[in-house]
Tab-separated table of C-alpha atoms in Angstrom:
chain	number	residue	atom	x	y	z
S	709	UNK	CA	-0.125	0.150	-0.035
S	710	UNK	CA	1.434	3.311	-0.869
S	711	UNK	CA	0.836	5.755	2.142
S	712	UNK	CA	1.476	9.480	2.657
S	713	UNK	CA	2.723	11.583	5.513
S	714	UNK	CA	1.479	14.873	5.223
S	715	UNK	CA	3.615	17.874	6.710
S	716	UNK	CA	2.164	21.131	7.333
S	717	UNK	CA	3.088	24.484	8.830
S	718	UNK	CA	-0.301	25.283	10.028
S	719	UNK	CA	-1.406	28.839	10.648
S	720	UNK	CA	-3.774	30.698	12.974
S	721	UNK	CA	-6.569	30.585	10.078
S	722	UNK	CA	-8.627	27.352	9.643
S	723	UNK	CA	-9.602	28.284	6.051
S	724	UNK	CA	-5.967	28.528	4.871
S	725	UNK	CA	-4.952	25.446	6.780
S	726	UNK	CA	-7.798	23.209	4.907
S	727	UNK	CA	-6.803	24.852	1.607
S	728	UNK	CA	-3.000	23.912	2.053
S	729	UNK	CA	-4.115	20.219	3.300
S	730	UNK	CA	-6.271	19.935	0.380
S	731	UNK	CA	-3.389	20.681	-1.778
S	732	UNK	CA	-1.225	18.376	-0.291
S	733	UNK	CA	-3.714	15.601	0.022
S	734	UNK	CA	-4.469	15.869	-3.785
S	735	UNK	CA	-0.740	15.706	-4.439
S	736	UNK	CA	-0.573	12.290	-2.389
S	737	UNK	CA	-3.791	11.033	-4.394
S	738	UNK	CA	-2.057	11.941	-7.558
S	739	UNK	CA	1.035	10.059	-6.512
S	740	UNK	CA	-1.074	6.950	-5.810
S	741	UNK	CA	-1.528	7.001	-2.027
S	742	UNK	CA	-4.370	4.869	-0.511
S	743	UNK	CA	-3.664	6.289	3.075
S	744	UNK	CA	-2.832	9.897	3.811
S	745	UNK	CA	-2.099	10.997	7.555
S	746	UNK	CA	-2.387	14.814	8.613
S	747	UNK	CA	-0.418	16.174	11.135
S	748	UNK	CA	-1.524	17.007	14.588
S	749	UNK	CA	-3.571	20.404	14.638
S	750	UNK	CA	-3.558	20.247	11.044
S	751	UNK	CA	-6.469	22.759	11.215
S	752	UNK	CA	-4.959	25.286	13.663
S	753	UNK	CA	-2.029	26.332	15.492
S	754	UNK	CA	-3.598	29.222	17.545
S	755	UNK	CA	-1.834	32.143	18.827
S	756	UNK	CA	-2.794	30.843	22.488
S	757	UNK	CA	-3.686	27.381	23.440
S	758	UNK	CA	-7.088	28.404	24.228
S	759	UNK	CA	-7.897	29.402	20.664
S	760	UNK	CA	-8.752	25.894	19.919
S	761	UNK	CA	-11.960	26.064	22.408
S	762	UNK	CA	-13.682	28.269	20.209
S	763	UNK	CA	-13.226	25.803	17.481
S	764	UNK	CA	-14.581	22.702	19.101
S	765	UNK	CA	-16.996	20.441	17.254
S	766	UNK	CA	-19.204	17.836	18.576
S	767	UNK	CA	-18.248	14.206	17.327
S	768	UNK	CA	-20.154	13.728	14.109
S	769	UNK	CA	-20.922	17.540	13.375
S	770	UNK	CA	-18.867	20.445	12.344
S	771	UNK	CA	-17.251	21.972	9.534
S	772	UNK	CA	-13.669	20.408	9.798
S	773	UNK	CA	-15.149	16.970	10.157
S	774	UNK	CA	-17.409	17.747	7.116
S	775	UNK	CA	-14.284	19.031	5.150
S	776	UNK	CA	-12.335	15.578	6.211
S	777	UNK	CA	-15.663	13.394	4.976
S	778	UNK	CA	-15.918	15.583	1.617
S	779	UNK	CA	-12.189	15.567	0.958
S	780	UNK	CA	-11.817	11.634	1.521
S	781	UNK	CA	-14.951	11.195	-1.105
S	782	UNK	CA	-13.590	13.576	-3.556
S	783	UNK	CA	-10.084	12.142	-3.743
S	784	UNK	CA	-10.958	8.481	-2.941
S	785	UNK	CA	-8.651	8.496	-0.064
S	786	UNK	CA	-8.441	7.132	3.518
S	787	UNK	CA	-7.639	10.206	5.529
S	788	UNK	CA	-6.625	10.552	9.026
S	789	UNK	CA	-7.254	13.890	10.203
S	790	UNK	CA	-4.089	14.440	12.435
S	791	UNK	CA	-6.213	16.205	15.325
S	792	UNK	CA	-8.900	18.463	15.802
S	793	UNK	CA	-10.653	19.914	18.941
S	794	UNK	CA	-13.788	17.827	20.158
S	795	UNK	CA	-16.260	18.745	22.546
S	796	UNK	CA	-16.476	16.535	25.510
S	797	UNK	CA	-19.849	14.556	25.937
S	798	UNK	CA	-20.904	17.287	28.529
S	799	UNK	CA	-19.494	20.255	26.726
S	800	UNK	CA	-17.025	22.281	28.614
S	801	UNK	CA	-15.752	25.772	27.687
S	802	UNK	CA	-12.806	25.342	29.480
S	803	UNK	CA	-11.376	22.025	27.717
S	804	UNK	CA	-11.546	19.796	24.687
S	805	UNK	CA	-10.288	16.590	23.305
S	806	UNK	CA	-7.485	16.231	21.014
S	807	UNK	CA	-9.079	13.608	18.616
S	808	UNK	CA	-7.510	11.817	15.456
S	809	UNK	CA	-10.311	10.877	13.006
S	810	UNK	CA	-10.175	8.235	10.463
S	811	UNK	CA	-12.262	8.491	7.356
S	812	UNK	CA	-12.821	5.811	4.724
S	813	UNK	CA	-12.704	6.857	0.910
S	814	UNK	CA	-16.637	6.614	0.968
S	815	UNK	CA	-16.496	9.856	3.400
S	816	UNK	CA	-17.394	7.453	6.543
S	817	UNK	CA	-15.817	8.084	9.789
S	818	UNK	CA	-14.208	4.701	10.902
S	819	UNK	CA	-12.467	5.552	13.942
S	820	UNK	CA	-12.004	8.377	16.590
S	821	UNK	CA	-9.015	8.224	18.789
S	822	UNK	CA	-8.485	10.835	21.894
S	823	UNK	CA	-4.963	11.525	22.625
S	824	UNK	CA	-4.176	9.679	25.958
S	825	UNK	CA	-0.871	11.137	27.152
S	826	UNK	CA	-0.827	14.872	27.555
S	827	UNK	CA	2.575	16.698	27.159
S	828	UNK	CA	4.000	18.668	29.830
S	829	UNK	CA	7.521	20.478	29.471
S	830	UNK	CA	9.367	22.721	31.827
S	831	UNK	CA	13.000	23.536	31.453
S	832	UNK	CA	12.868	26.427	33.912
S	833	UNK	CA	12.284	28.917	31.229
S	834	UNK	CA	9.592	27.477	28.916
S	835	UNK	CA	6.556	25.675	30.285
S	836	UNK	CA	4.196	24.016	28.503
S	837	UNK	CA	1.192	21.980	29.777
S	838	UNK	CA	-1.613	20.429	27.363
S	839	UNK	CA	-3.753	19.657	30.477
S	840	UNK	CA	-4.474	23.323	30.778
S	841	UNK	CA	-6.977	22.875	27.735
S	842	UNK	CA	-7.336	19.388	27.021
S	843	UNK	CA	-8.725	16.401	28.707
S	844	UNK	CA	-6.996	13.103	28.254
S	845	UNK	CA	-8.503	10.088	26.393
S	846	UNK	CA	-8.798	6.680	27.810
S	847	UNK	CA	-9.010	4.343	25.044
S	848	UNK	CA	-6.468	2.573	22.401
S	849	UNK	CA	-8.191	2.741	19.111
S	850	UNK	CA	-7.713	0.234	16.187
S	851	UNK	CA	-9.390	0.057	12.830
S	852	UNK	CA	-9.221	-1.989	9.826
S	853	UNK	CA	-8.207	-0.669	6.263
S	854	UNK	CA	-8.881	-3.119	3.578
S	855	UNK	CA	-6.259	-1.946	0.790
S	856	UNK	CA	-6.612	-2.365	-3.024
S	857	UNK	CA	-4.271	-5.464	-3.027
S	858	UNK	CA	-6.525	-7.503	-0.691
S	859	UNK	CA	-4.761	-7.094	2.428
S	860	UNK	CA	-6.707	-5.778	5.447
S	861	UNK	CA	-4.342	-3.617	7.666
S	862	UNK	CA	-4.983	-3.258	11.380
S	863	UNK	CA	-4.074	0.301	12.064
S	864	UNK	CA	-3.227	1.709	15.636
S	865	UNK	CA	-3.890	5.134	16.334
S	866	UNK	CA	-1.940	7.590	18.535
S	867	UNK	CA	-0.909	11.166	18.626
S	868	UNK	CA	2.538	13.009	19.377
S	869	UNK	CA	3.556	12.573	23.160
S	870	UNK	CA	2.009	9.135	22.996
S	871	UNK	CA	4.964	7.969	21.236
S	872	UNK	CA	7.029	8.276	24.536
S	873	UNK	CA	4.575	5.401	25.947
S	874	UNK	CA	5.709	2.147	24.260
S	875	UNK	CA	3.042	0.143	26.152
S	876	UNK	CA	0.588	1.715	24.086
S	877	UNK	CA	1.979	0.555	20.614
S	878	UNK	CA	2.581	-2.878	22.272
S	879	UNK	CA	-1.064	-3.427	23.028
S	880	UNK	CA	-1.563	-2.410	19.539
S	881	UNK	CA	0.740	-5.074	18.323
S	882	UNK	CA	-0.859	-7.730	20.632
S	883	UNK	CA	-4.172	-6.980	19.026
S	884	UNK	CA	-2.615	-7.653	15.436
S	885	UNK	CA	-1.656	-3.925	14.452
S	886	UNK	CA	0.662	-3.996	11.431
S	887	UNK	CA	0.481	-0.386	11.039
S	888	UNK	CA	1.026	2.493	13.582
S	889	UNK	CA	0.062	6.034	12.940
S	890	UNK	CA	1.649	9.049	14.967
S	891	UNK	CA	0.251	12.605	13.743
S	892	UNK	CA	2.533	14.907	15.611
S	893	UNK	CA	3.299	18.607	16.465
S	894	UNK	CA	6.777	17.901	18.150
S	895	UNK	CA	8.756	20.835	19.639
S	896	UNK	CA	12.027	21.678	17.823
S	897	UNK	CA	14.041	20.926	21.004
S	898	UNK	CA	12.427	17.496	21.820
S	899	UNK	CA	12.056	16.430	18.186
S	900	UNK	CA	15.925	16.969	17.516
S	901	UNK	CA	16.881	15.007	20.635
S	902	UNK	CA	14.278	11.923	20.338
S	903	UNK	CA	11.855	11.994	17.234
S	904	UNK	CA	13.414	9.617	14.965
S	905	UNK	CA	14.974	7.078	17.443
S	906	UNK	CA	11.557	6.653	19.086
S	907	UNK	CA	9.719	6.255	15.882
S	908	UNK	CA	12.267	3.826	14.591
S	909	UNK	CA	12.071	1.973	18.160
S	910	UNK	CA	8.211	1.579	17.986
S	911	UNK	CA	8.450	0.191	14.448
S	912	UNK	CA	11.260	-2.207	15.337
S	913	UNK	CA	10.084	-3.396	18.707
S	914	UNK	CA	6.363	-3.966	17.164
S	915	UNK	CA	7.800	-5.354	13.796
S	916	UNK	CA	5.174	-2.740	12.332
S	917	UNK	CA	5.119	0.053	9.821
S	918	UNK	CA	4.669	3.676	11.116
S	919	UNK	CA	3.607	6.745	9.543
S	920	UNK	CA	4.464	10.166	11.439
S	921	UNK	CA	2.924	13.206	9.847
S	922	UNK	CA	4.232	16.197	11.701
S	923	UNK	CA	4.263	19.917	11.663
S	924	UNK	CA	7.397	21.383	10.584
S	925	UNK	CA	8.522	24.814	10.635
S	926	UNK	CA	8.098	28.271	12.529
S	927	UNK	CA	4.399	29.251	12.914
S	928	UNK	CA	2.834	32.614	13.122
S	929	UNK	CA	2.516	32.119	16.998
S	930	UNK	CA	6.258	31.826	17.285
S	931	UNK	CA	6.410	28.237	18.061
S	932	UNK	CA	8.602	26.085	16.161
S	933	UNK	CA	8.124	22.534	15.416
S	934	UNK	CA	10.565	19.829	14.401
S	935	UNK	CA	9.004	18.341	11.317
S	936	UNK	CA	10.855	15.261	9.759
S	937	UNK	CA	7.788	13.715	8.759
S	938	UNK	CA	8.643	9.870	8.288
S	939	UNK	CA	7.207	6.427	6.968
S	940	UNK	CA	9.444	3.798	8.685
S	941	UNK	CA	9.183	-0.068	7.766
S	942	UNK	CA	8.895	-2.998	10.176
S	943	UNK	CA	12.623	-3.340	10.300
S	944	UNK	CA	13.090	0.249	11.503
S	945	UNK	CA	14.264	1.655	8.014
S	946	UNK	CA	13.103	5.147	7.241
S	947	UNK	CA	11.597	5.131	3.859
S	948	UNK	CA	10.959	8.696	3.350
S	949	UNK	CA	11.215	11.881	5.165
S	950	UNK	CA	10.290	15.618	4.832
S	951	UNK	CA	12.668	17.674	7.041
S	952	UNK	CA	11.196	21.325	7.001
S	953	UNK	CA	8.218	23.021	5.624
S	954	UNK	CA	5.155	21.703	3.873
S	955	UNK	CA	5.455	18.570	1.698
S	956	UNK	CA	4.286	14.786	1.171
S	957	UNK	CA	6.341	11.856	2.002
S	958	UNK	CA	5.149	8.832	-0.139
S	959	UNK	CA	6.382	5.316	0.468
S	960	UNK	CA	5.381	1.755	-0.181
S	961	UNK	CA	4.560	-0.320	2.792
S	962	UNK	CA	4.213	-4.103	1.946
S	963	UNK	CA	2.306	-6.449	4.154
S	964	UNK	CA	4.416	-9.529	2.772
S	965	UNK	CA	7.774	-7.714	4.156
S	966	UNK	CA	5.883	-7.227	7.616
S	967	UNK	CA	4.933	-11.062	7.679
S	968	UNK	CA	8.429	-12.305	6.566
S	969	UNK	CA	10.106	-9.814	9.440
S	970	UNK	CA	7.714	-11.197	11.813
S	971	UNK	CA	8.313	-15.004	10.611
S	972	UNK	CA	12.042	-14.394	10.666
S	973	UNK	CA	12.252	-12.802	14.082
S	974	UNK	CA	9.170	-13.911	16.252
S	975	UNK	CA	9.845	-11.429	18.996
S	976	UNK	CA	5.962	-10.805	19.420
S	977	UNK	CA	5.250	-14.504	20.383
S	978	UNK	CA	8.450	-14.377	22.842
S	979	UNK	CA	6.613	-11.942	25.158
S	980	UNK	CA	6.550	-13.172	28.749
S	981	UNK	CA	4.349	-9.946	30.177
């Protein structure tokens, strides 16, 4: 299956971001991709963390979700909308869910994953705490993706800071996942230090493909994100990368290669915990 990791440098304007995302998704579709993954906060990188609260949508209703569904239908793509702000079941004007939604080429929503691990960083001069405006999810989420070649991929969903918690991905592998998604907006500092090594580790230890779509550049709000969107195979090899700026990473992930790696090195069957 040809897959695409979409890298963006999202602005403070939803309309501009959706226009850019559409252009990049169209490029992915022209390149033969079946699945395209948008980065975390593809729809907005606000001037303040609280800006996302005004854009919150109820699950199943809202202009950003409608756009994702319509674009999936138009382009005939499986699209994972990195993240967007979804309302809590009991709407809260102080907090939202940071949700990743998967849509089929028919425009149907097939999965919704709420980011479980919320990022907090404090180096003495900079402090960032996602829990100030986000409520953590609780439920790992898998969905099935039947590809054109007849293989049904089992896809495990995650977002950004989740990457530092290998037990989530091991849970997915134990459920049969052969593809892991990591839409992200890693900071420049933490990304430079840990991004690639963590992604390759998650692929290697679970013998699974990884698609990591990222924000990558300096945003209007002054934040700088690391970028380096990657597609990694089940042996931990990087198949493609976009270092900085908006772009599309196209790569082929082959189910027979994943099956062969798992047969050659049956580490997943050797677990004792």
